Amino acid sequence: MNIAVLGAGNWGTTASLLLHGNGHTVRLWEYFDDLVREMRELRENRKFLPGIKLPADLTVTFSIDEAVEKADIVVFVVPSAHMKSTVRSVMESGALENDAVLVSLAKGLEYGTMKTMTDVIAGEVPGHSMVAMSGPCIASEVARGLPTTIVSASADSGAARMAQDVFMSPAFRVYTSDDPLGVQLGGAVKNIVAVAAGMNDGLGFGANAKSALITRGIVEMKRFGELMGANPETFNGLSGIGDLITTCFSTHSRNRHVGEETGKGRPLDDVIGEMVMVAEGVPTTRTVYEFSKSHDIEMPITEQVYSVLFGGVSARVAVQALMEREKKRE
């Protein structure tokens, strides 16, 4: 198939390599032309995925028209804050095929609207089959061919299976789901818990605290997801607890890193300023916190992460606030 991958961060570049390795014709689009020139010249994305070579016949372009033209599938791998503008650029190009399947690999929610990324895309490009793919997938591990398993979710079962077929390889197993809302909420909200897990590490707390945090985090994710209309069972799967465990423990996790550094007392702006890639958990914390407060949803972990990131509260005080909450049954 002809596949356009939009966004040459570590996950977008990795997805391109995976799809190319599965025998598809891949065109990888990147907004910054200096990065495109470097990737073309060096056949490597040294900024986001160093040490992994790009095949000579994997096209890298800063022309969104070239990337999308005659594509059977368009894969969006851009930060949530830039999703709408990217989709609008695709529409303005006039190159999108009427029957192209649109796939989102992004893990975030639109600020102010609480829209998932497939909803953002569908709002700009109506009439296309939409697929959300999410799960525990550290990009550098996928790029190295280490075993990974994720979920392809869509209201259109044929589209979910299509994405499953094109992405699946001996080292990359893909399941299908009919709950794209739950899959995307899991991928987004788990990042808040991962920031909290990083704060646990930054404070030097142990496995007892981290395990409890993850367990109660799943409860919080399911509560939120169910109230939003998702199937609570989805959060027991790869896009929920599976992704959460990986993000809370991996040293490659951006969100855990943000939590660890702020847990040590460093200002959020300093931590974010030195990072190459986007930690989606930061904007997601603000989005989910504000929504939970306006809709009276009990989300104590989210509330305390918000208080540290945006309210000037120390991580140690936030943990104490969680520990001293009113007694209750599990």
mmCIF file of C-alpha atoms in Angstrom:
data_model
loop_
_atom_site.group_PDB
_atom_site.id
_atom_site.type_symbol
_atom_site.label_atom_id
_atom_site.label_comp_id
_atom_site.label_asym_id
_atom_site.label_seq_id
_atom_site.Cartn_x
_atom_site.Cartn_y
_atom_site.Cartn_z
ATOM 1 C CA MET A 1 0.000 0.000 0.000
ATOM 2 C CA ASN A 2 0.936 3.662 -0.322
ATOM 3 C CA ILE A 3 1.196 5.132 3.175
ATOM 4 C CA ALA A 4 1.831 8.693 4.313
ATOM 5 C CA VAL A 5 3.247 9.188 7.795
ATOM 6 C CA LEU A 6 2.892 12.737 9.068
ATOM 7 C CA GLY A 7 5.394 13.690 11.761
ATOM 8 C CA ALA A 8 9.041 12.625 11.966
ATOM 9 C CA GLY A 9 9.479 12.480 15.720
ATOM 10 C CA ASN A 10 10.765 9.259 17.229
ATOM 11 C CA TRP A 11 7.408 7.460 16.954
ATOM 12 C CA GLY A 12 6.605 8.762 13.467
ATOM 13 C CA THR A 13 10.036 7.762 12.183
ATOM 14 C CA THR A 14 9.710 4.369 13.851
ATOM 15 C CA ALA A 15 6.252 3.811 12.351
ATOM 16 C CA SER A 16 7.685 4.632 8.923
ATOM 17 C CA LEU A 17 10.447 2.066 9.363
ATOM 18 C CA LEU A 18 7.961 -0.550 10.563
ATOM 19 C CA LEU A 19 5.608 0.005 7.625
ATOM 20 C CA HIS A 20 8.476 0.092 5.131
ATOM 21 C CA GLY A 21 9.765 -3.170 6.561
ATOM 22 C CA ASN A 22 6.324 -4.686 5.973
ATOM 23 C CA GLY A 23 6.690 -3.991 2.255
ATOM 24 C CA HIS A 24 4.667 -0.792 1.909
ATOM 25 C CA THR A 25 5.624 2.360 0.025
ATOM 26 C CA VAL A 26 6.124 4.987 2.720
ATOM 27 C CA ARG A 27 6.455 8.766 2.499
ATOM 28 C CA LEU A 28 7.427 10.448 5.765
ATOM 29 C CA TRP A 29 6.476 14.116 6.105
ATOM 30 C CA GLU A 30 8.167 16.559 8.476
ATOM 31 C CA TYR A 31 7.302 20.218 9.040
ATOM 32 C CA PHE A 32 10.869 21.444 9.625
ATOM 33 C CA ASP A 33 12.778 21.439 6.362
ATOM 34 C CA ASP A 34 16.198 21.469 8.061
ATOM 35 C CA LEU A 35 15.379 18.122 9.703
ATOM 36 C CA VAL A 36 14.180 16.768 6.363
ATOM 37 C CA ARG A 37 17.449 17.776 4.679
ATOM 38 C CA GLU A 38 19.477 16.184 7.460
ATOM 39 C CA MET A 39 17.496 12.942 7.287
ATOM 40 C CA ARG A 40 17.897 12.808 3.518
ATOM 41 C CA GLU A 41 21.621 13.445 3.679
ATOM 42 C CA LEU A 42 22.498 11.209 6.625
ATOM 43 C CA ARG A 43 19.699 8.637 6.189
ATOM 44 C CA GLU A 44 19.167 8.894 9.926
ATOM 45 C CA ASN A 45 16.983 10.921 12.291
ATOM 46 C CA ARG A 46 19.750 11.907 14.685
ATOM 47 C CA LYS A 47 17.512 14.323 16.576
ATOM 48 C CA PHE A 48 14.733 11.905 17.501
ATOM 49 C CA LEU A 49 15.916 8.366 16.667
ATOM 50 C CA PRO A 50 19.720 8.283 16.615
ATOM 51 C CA GLY A 51 21.542 5.157 15.558
ATOM 52 C CA ILE A 52 18.744 3.778 13.358
ATOM 53 C CA LYS A 53 19.360 3.940 9.597
ATOM 54 C CA LEU A 54 16.634 4.948 7.138
ATOM 55 C CA PRO A 55 16.351 2.813 3.973
ATOM 56 C CA ALA A 56 17.298 4.605 0.761
ATOM 57 C CA ASP A 57 13.814 4.118 -0.717
ATOM 58 C CA LEU A 58 11.944 5.550 2.282
ATOM 59 C CA THR A 59 10.898 9.002 1.075
ATOM 60 C CA VAL A 60 11.347 11.924 3.490
ATOM 61 C CA THR A 61 9.645 15.159 2.469
ATOM 62 C CA PHE A 62 8.564 18.576 3.747
ATOM 63 C CA SER A 63 5.839 18.716 1.070
ATOM 64 C CA ILE A 64 2.580 17.524 2.573
ATOM 65 C CA ASP A 65 1.139 17.299 -0.963
ATOM 66 C CA GLU A 66 3.857 14.826 -1.947
ATOM 67 C CA ALA A 67 3.356 12.775 1.205
ATOM 68 C CA VAL A 68 -0.419 12.468 0.952
ATOM 69 C CA GLU A 69 -0.816 12.087 -2.831
ATOM 70 C CA LYS A 70 -2.327 8.683 -3.741
ATOM 71 C CA ALA A 71 -1.973 7.459 -0.139
ATOM 72 C CA ASP A 72 -4.241 4.566 0.839
ATOM 73 C CA ILE A 73 -3.566 5.301 4.510
ATOM 74 C CA VAL A 74 -2.538 8.556 6.196
ATOM 75 C CA VAL A 75 -0.947 8.125 9.624
ATOM 76 C CA PHE A 76 -0.914 11.147 11.940
ATOM 77 C CA VAL A 77 1.945 11.159 14.462
ATOM 78 C CA VAL A 78 2.083 14.795 15.564
ATOM 79 C CA PRO A 79 1.644 16.308 19.048
ATOM 80 C CA SER A 80 -1.985 16.878 20.021
ATOM 81 C CA ALA A 81 -1.481 20.664 20.040
ATOM 82 C CA HIS A 82 -0.566 20.551 16.337
ATOM 83 C CA MET A 83 -3.058 17.939 15.160
ATOM 84 C CA LYS A 84 -5.754 20.323 13.904
ATOM 85 C CA SER A 85 -3.334 22.524 11.958
ATOM 86 C CA THR A 86 -1.731 19.441 10.390
ATOM 87 C CA VAL A 87 -5.098 18.047 9.315
ATOM 88 C CA ARG A 88 -6.046 21.409 7.839
ATOM 89 C CA SER A 89 -2.810 21.415 5.836
ATOM 90 C CA VAL A 90 -3.749 18.007 4.463
ATOM 91 C CA MET A 91 -7.159 19.311 3.405
ATOM 92 C CA GLU A 92 -5.664 22.447 1.852
ATOM 93 C CA SER A 93 -3.275 20.305 -0.196
ATOM 94 C CA GLY A 94 -6.210 18.818 -2.095
ATOM 95 C CA ALA A 95 -4.222 15.591 -2.439
ATOM 96 C CA LEU A 96 -6.156 13.406 0.026
ATOM 97 C CA GLU A 97 -7.865 10.440 -1.613
ATOM 98 C CA ASN A 98 -11.599 10.177 -0.924
ATOM 99 C CA ASP A 99 -11.285 6.601 0.341
ATOM 100 C CA ALA A 100 -8.067 7.023 2.346
ATOM 101 C CA VAL A 101 -8.147 5.542 5.848
ATOM 102 C CA LEU A 102 -6.917 7.979 8.511
ATOM 103 C CA VAL A 103 -4.944 6.606 11.450
ATOM 104 C CA SER A 104 -3.925 8.438 14.628
ATOM 105 C CA LEU A 105 -0.921 7.320 16.670
ATOM 106 C CA ALA A 106 -1.020 10.437 18.869
ATOM 107 C CA LYS A 107 -1.716 10.189 22.612
ATOM 108 C CA GLY A 108 -3.382 13.348 23.790
ATOM 109 C CA LEU A 109 -6.615 15.340 24.022
ATOM 110 C CA GLU A 110 -7.457 18.701 22.498
ATOM 111 C CA TYR A 111 -7.270 21.443 25.103
ATOM 112 C CA GLY A 112 -10.569 23.138 25.821
ATOM 113 C CA THR A 113 -12.745 20.625 23.963
ATOM 114 C CA MET A 114 -11.655 17.251 25.390
ATOM 115 C CA LYS A 115 -11.801 15.852 21.853
ATOM 116 C CA THR A 116 -9.786 12.745 21.075
ATOM 117 C CA MET A 117 -7.399 12.957 18.157
ATOM 118 C CA THR A 118 -9.662 10.931 15.852
ATOM 119 C CA ASP A 119 -12.492 13.347 16.676
ATOM 120 C CA VAL A 120 -10.211 16.292 15.873
ATOM 121 C CA ILE A 121 -9.278 14.708 12.543
ATOM 122 C CA ALA A 122 -12.859 13.747 11.703
ATOM 123 C CA GLY A 123 -14.012 17.283 12.481
ATOM 124 C CA GLU A 124 -11.747 18.604 9.745
ATOM 125 C CA VAL A 125 -11.957 15.681 7.308
ATOM 126 C CA PRO A 126 -15.458 14.166 7.491
ATOM 127 C CA GLY A 127 -16.433 11.002 5.684
ATOM 128 C CA HIS A 128 -13.224 9.008 6.161
ATOM 129 C CA SER A 129 -12.757 5.816 8.154
ATOM 130 C CA MET A 130 -10.847 6.611 11.330
ATOM 131 C CA VAL A 131 -8.531 4.358 13.353
ATOM 132 C CA ALA A 132 -6.820 4.996 16.683
ATOM 133 C CA MET A 133 -3.763 2.896 17.525
ATOM 134 C CA SER A 134 -2.342 2.867 21.024
ATOM 135 C CA GLY A 135 -0.593 0.672 23.545
ATOM 136 C CA PRO A 136 2.721 0.129 25.328
ATOM 137 C CA CYS A 137 5.158 1.079 22.588
ATOM 138 C CA ILE A 138 8.445 2.765 23.409
ATOM 139 C CA ALA A 139 9.591 3.884 19.951
ATOM 140 C CA SER A 140 13.258 2.979 20.353
ATOM 141 C CA GLU A 141 12.307 -0.594 21.278
ATOM 142 C CA VAL A 142 10.050 -0.944 18.243
ATOM 143 C CA ALA A 143 12.785 0.466 16.006
ATOM 144 C CA ARG A 144 15.202 -2.160 17.339
ATOM 145 C CA GLY A 145 12.753 -4.954 16.541
ATOM 146 C CA LEU A 146 11.897 -5.806 20.147
ATOM 147 C CA PRO A 147 8.514 -7.533 20.667
ATOM 148 C CA THR A 148 5.673 -5.009 21.016
ATOM 149 C CA THR A 149 1.885 -5.312 21.095
ATOM 150 C CA ILE A 150 -0.721 -2.567 20.577
ATOM 151 C CA VAL A 151 -4.413 -2.078 19.703
ATOM 152 C CA SER A 152 -6.089 -0.870 16.499
ATOM 153 C CA ALA A 153 -9.478 0.619 17.388
ATOM 154 C CA SER A 154 -12.269 1.883 15.175
ATOM 155 C CA ALA A 155 -16.051 2.005 14.892
ATOM 156 C CA ASP A 156 -15.379 0.630 11.391
ATOM 157 C CA SER A 157 -14.235 -2.954 11.954
ATOM 158 C CA GLY A 158 -12.885 -3.176 8.412
ATOM 159 C CA ALA A 159 -10.672 -0.156 8.953
ATOM 160 C CA ALA A 160 -9.407 -1.553 12.266
ATOM 161 C CA ARG A 161 -8.462 -4.809 10.543
ATOM 162 C CA MET A 162 -6.851 -2.929 7.663
ATOM 163 C CA ALA A 163 -4.570 -1.067 10.070
ATOM 164 C CA GLN A 164 -3.910 -4.330 11.886
ATOM 165 C CA ASP A 165 -2.810 -5.962 8.637
ATOM 166 C CA VAL A 166 -0.480 -3.185 7.465
ATOM 167 C CA PHE A 167 1.238 -2.655 10.835
ATOM 168 C CA MET A 168 1.508 -6.242 12.060
ATOM 169 C CA SER A 169 4.876 -7.973 11.803
ATOM 170 C CA PRO A 170 6.643 -10.863 13.567
ATOM 171 C CA ALA A 171 7.832 -8.414 16.263
ATOM 172 C CA PHE A 172 4.811 -6.077 16.260
ATOM 173 C CA ARG A 173 1.514 -7.712 17.195
ATOM 174 C CA VAL A 174 -1.735 -5.774 16.720
ATOM 175 C CA TYR A 175 -5.126 -6.540 18.273
ATOM 176 C CA THR A 176 -8.385 -4.885 17.197
ATOM 177 C CA SER A 177 -10.996 -3.071 19.273
ATOM 178 C CA ASP A 178 -14.361 -1.413 18.636
ATOM 179 C CA ASP A 179 -13.794 1.183 21.387
ATOM 180 C CA PRO A 180 -11.656 3.976 19.902
ATOM 181 C CA LEU A 181 -12.800 6.357 22.640
ATOM 182 C CA GLY A 182 -11.569 4.102 25.445
ATOM 183 C CA VAL A 183 -8.329 3.289 23.651
ATOM 184 C CA GLN A 184 -7.536 6.984 23.183
ATOM 185 C CA LEU A 185 -8.584 8.044 26.671
ATOM 186 C CA GLY A 186 -6.354 5.315 28.091
ATOM 187 C CA GLY A 187 -3.423 6.491 25.997
ATOM 188 C CA ALA A 188 -3.936 10.087 27.108
ATOM 189 C CA VAL A 189 -4.911 9.852 30.784
ATOM 190 C CA LYS A 190 -2.257 7.267 31.661
ATOM 191 C CA ASN A 191 0.313 9.991 30.982
ATOM 192 C CA ILE A 192 -0.972 11.900 34.016
ATOM 193 C CA VAL A 193 -0.394 8.859 36.217
ATOM 194 C CA ALA A 194 3.039 8.416 34.629
ATOM 195 C CA VAL A 195 3.971 11.962 35.671
ATOM 196 C CA ALA A 196 2.872 11.053 39.197
ATOM 197 C CA ALA A 197 4.974 7.868 39.041
ATOM 198 C CA GLY A 198 7.966 9.964 38.052
ATOM 199 C CA MET A 199 7.362 12.233 41.029
ATOM 200 C CA ASN A 200 7.440 9.107 43.179
ATOM 201 C CA ASP A 201 10.866 8.298 41.730
ATOM 202 C CA GLY A 202 12.122 11.852 42.113
ATOM 203 C CA LEU A 203 11.168 11.818 45.772
ATOM 204 C CA GLY A 204 12.997 8.537 46.294
ATOM 205 C CA PHE A 205 9.892 6.618 47.346
ATOM 206 C CA GLY A 206 9.811 2.879 46.809
ATOM 207 C CA ALA A 207 7.956 0.129 44.979
ATOM 208 C CA ASN A 208 5.105 0.064 47.505
ATOM 209 C CA ALA A 209 4.122 3.639 46.717
ATOM 210 C CA LYS A 210 4.575 3.252 42.969
ATOM 211 C CA SER A 211 2.523 0.056 42.768
ATOM 212 C CA ALA A 212 -0.281 1.634 44.770
ATOM 213 C CA LEU A 213 -0.175 4.716 42.573
ATOM 214 C CA ILE A 214 -0.479 2.647 39.395
ATOM 215 C CA THR A 215 -3.330 0.593 40.845
ATOM 216 C CA ARG A 216 -5.302 3.635 41.968
ATOM 217 C CA GLY A 217 -4.412 5.307 38.673
ATOM 218 C CA ILE A 218 -6.215 2.556 36.778
ATOM 219 C CA VAL A 219 -9.278 3.132 38.962
ATOM 220 C CA GLU A 220 -9.141 6.838 38.134
ATOM 221 C CA MET A 221 -8.716 6.178 34.418
ATOM 222 C CA LYS A 222 -11.659 3.758 34.335
ATOM 223 C CA ARG A 223 -13.880 6.118 36.309
ATOM 224 C CA PHE A 224 -13.114 8.968 33.952
ATOM 225 C CA GLY A 225 -13.436 6.836 30.825
ATOM 226 C CA GLU A 226 -16.771 5.344 31.815
ATOM 227 C CA LEU A 227 -18.248 8.770 32.510
ATOM 228 C CA MET A 228 -17.008 9.892 29.088
ATOM 229 C CA GLY A 229 -18.825 6.967 27.449
ATOM 230 C CA ALA A 230 -15.994 4.471 26.995
ATOM 231 C CA ASN A 231 -16.130 0.773 27.850
ATOM 232 C CA PRO A 232 -14.434 0.445 31.268
ATOM 233 C CA GLU A 233 -13.071 -2.970 30.285
ATOM 234 C CA THR A 234 -10.911 -1.302 27.631
ATOM 235 C CA PHE A 235 -8.759 0.145 30.413
ATOM 236 C CA ASN A 236 -7.852 -3.383 31.555
ATOM 237 C CA GLY A 237 -6.167 -3.966 28.194
ATOM 238 C CA LEU A 238 -3.045 -2.916 26.344
ATOM 239 C CA SER A 239 -4.106 0.693 25.778
ATOM 240 C CA GLY A 240 -4.925 1.083 29.470
ATOM 241 C CA ILE A 241 -2.997 -0.817 32.107
ATOM 242 C CA GLY A 242 -0.473 -2.119 29.562
ATOM 243 C CA ASP A 243 0.521 1.338 28.380
ATOM 244 C CA LEU A 244 0.396 2.678 31.930
ATOM 245 C CA ILE A 245 2.868 0.120 33.277
ATOM 246 C CA THR A 246 5.351 0.810 30.488
ATOM 247 C CA THR A 247 5.112 4.578 30.819
ATOM 248 C CA CYS A 248 5.464 4.489 34.597
ATOM 249 C CA PHE A 249 8.587 2.329 34.610
ATOM 250 C CA SER A 250 10.508 2.953 31.377
ATOM 251 C CA THR A 251 13.535 5.229 31.569
ATOM 252 C CA HIS A 252 12.605 6.335 28.026
ATOM 253 C CA SER A 253 9.235 7.713 29.160
ATOM 254 C CA ARG A 254 9.021 11.475 28.665
ATOM 255 C CA ASN A 255 6.136 11.816 31.099
ATOM 256 C CA ARG A 256 7.848 9.837 33.841
ATOM 257 C CA HIS A 257 10.936 12.006 33.286
ATOM 258 C CA VAL A 258 8.928 15.211 33.743
ATOM 259 C CA GLY A 259 7.512 13.832 36.974
ATOM 260 C CA GLU A 260 10.898 12.720 38.251
ATOM 261 C CA GLU A 261 12.492 16.105 37.658
ATOM 262 C CA THR A 262 9.601 18.105 39.128
ATOM 263 C CA GLY A 263 9.555 15.640 42.020
ATOM 264 C CA LYS A 264 13.122 16.701 42.714
ATOM 265 C CA GLY A 265 11.900 20.276 42.927
ATOM 266 C CA ARG A 266 12.923 21.570 39.506
ATOM 267 C CA PRO A 267 10.610 24.127 37.823
ATOM 268 C CA LEU A 268 8.404 22.677 35.093
ATOM 269 C CA ASP A 269 9.508 25.260 32.511
ATOM 270 C CA ASP A 270 13.150 24.296 32.991
ATOM 271 C CA VAL A 271 12.380 20.591 32.576
ATOM 272 C CA ILE A 272 10.261 21.095 29.461
ATOM 273 C CA GLY A 273 12.750 23.565 27.986
ATOM 274 C CA GLU A 274 15.572 21.029 27.871
ATOM 275 C CA MET A 275 13.491 18.221 26.321
ATOM 276 C CA VAL A 276 13.660 17.410 22.616
ATOM 277 C CA MET A 277 10.259 15.718 22.456
ATOM 278 C CA VAL A 278 6.812 16.636 23.766
ATOM 279 C CA ALA A 279 5.568 15.175 27.060
ATOM 280 C CA GLU A 280 1.827 14.929 26.363
ATOM 281 C CA GLY A 281 1.071 14.356 30.042
ATOM 282 C CA VAL A 282 1.649 18.031 30.826
ATOM 283 C CA PRO A 283 -1.109 19.563 28.652
ATOM 284 C CA THR A 284 -3.317 16.517 29.279
ATOM 285 C CA THR A 285 -3.114 17.127 33.032
ATOM 286 C CA ARG A 286 -4.451 20.650 32.590
ATOM 287 C CA THR A 287 -7.183 19.533 30.175
ATOM 288 C CA VAL A 288 -8.434 16.614 32.275
ATOM 289 C CA TYR A 289 -8.181 18.474 35.582
ATOM 290 C CA GLU A 290 -10.256 21.408 34.342
ATOM 291 C CA PHE A 291 -12.839 19.073 32.828
ATOM 292 C CA SER A 292 -13.054 16.892 35.955
ATOM 293 C CA LYS A 293 -13.594 19.932 38.151
ATOM 294 C CA SER A 294 -16.324 21.387 35.936
ATOM 295 C CA HIS A 295 -18.093 17.987 35.793
ATOM 296 C CA ASP A 296 -17.523 16.970 39.427
ATOM 297 C CA ILE A 297 -15.473 13.843 38.590
ATOM 298 C CA GLU A 298 -13.346 12.548 41.472
ATOM 299 C CA MET A 299 -9.756 12.344 40.208
ATOM 300 C CA PRO A 300 -7.412 12.814 43.184
ATOM 301 C CA ILE A 301 -4.189 11.795 41.409
ATOM 302 C CA THR A 302 -4.892 14.168 38.536
ATOM 303 C CA GLU A 303 -5.711 16.921 41.016
ATOM 304 C CA GLN A 304 -2.412 16.549 42.848
ATOM 305 C CA VAL A 305 -0.329 16.283 39.677
ATOM 306 C CA TYR A 306 -1.981 19.493 38.502
ATOM 307 C CA SER A 307 -1.183 21.174 41.825
ATOM 308 C CA VAL A 308 2.524 20.372 41.375
ATOM 309 C CA LEU A 309 2.811 21.223 37.675
ATOM 310 C CA PHE A 310 0.699 24.365 37.695
ATOM 311 C CA GLY A 311 -0.103 25.294 41.295
ATOM 312 C CA GLY A 312 3.302 25.664 42.898
ATOM 313 C CA VAL A 313 2.750 22.774 45.336
ATOM 314 C CA SER A 314 5.725 20.540 46.128
ATOM 315 C CA ALA A 315 5.495 16.882 45.131
ATOM 316 C CA ARG A 316 6.027 15.811 48.750
ATOM 317 C CA VAL A 317 3.039 17.885 49.893
ATOM 318 C CA ALA A 318 0.938 16.457 47.041
ATOM 319 C CA VAL A 319 1.749 12.887 48.071
ATOM 320 C CA GLN A 320 0.844 13.671 51.661
ATOM 321 C CA ALA A 321 -2.493 15.043 50.476
ATOM 322 C CA LEU A 322 -3.204 11.738 48.721
ATOM 323 C CA MET A 323 -2.184 9.672 51.738
ATOM 324 C CA GLU A 324 -4.365 11.676 54.125
ATOM 325 C CA ARG A 325 -7.579 11.535 52.121
ATOM 326 C CA GLU A 326 -10.765 10.358 53.816
ATOM 327 C CA LYS A 327 -10.871 6.666 54.703
ATOM 328 C CA LYS A 328 -12.930 4.454 52.356
ATOM 329 C CA ARG A 329 -13.394 0.946 50.972
ATOM 330 C CA GLU A 330 -11.267 -0.117 48.044
#
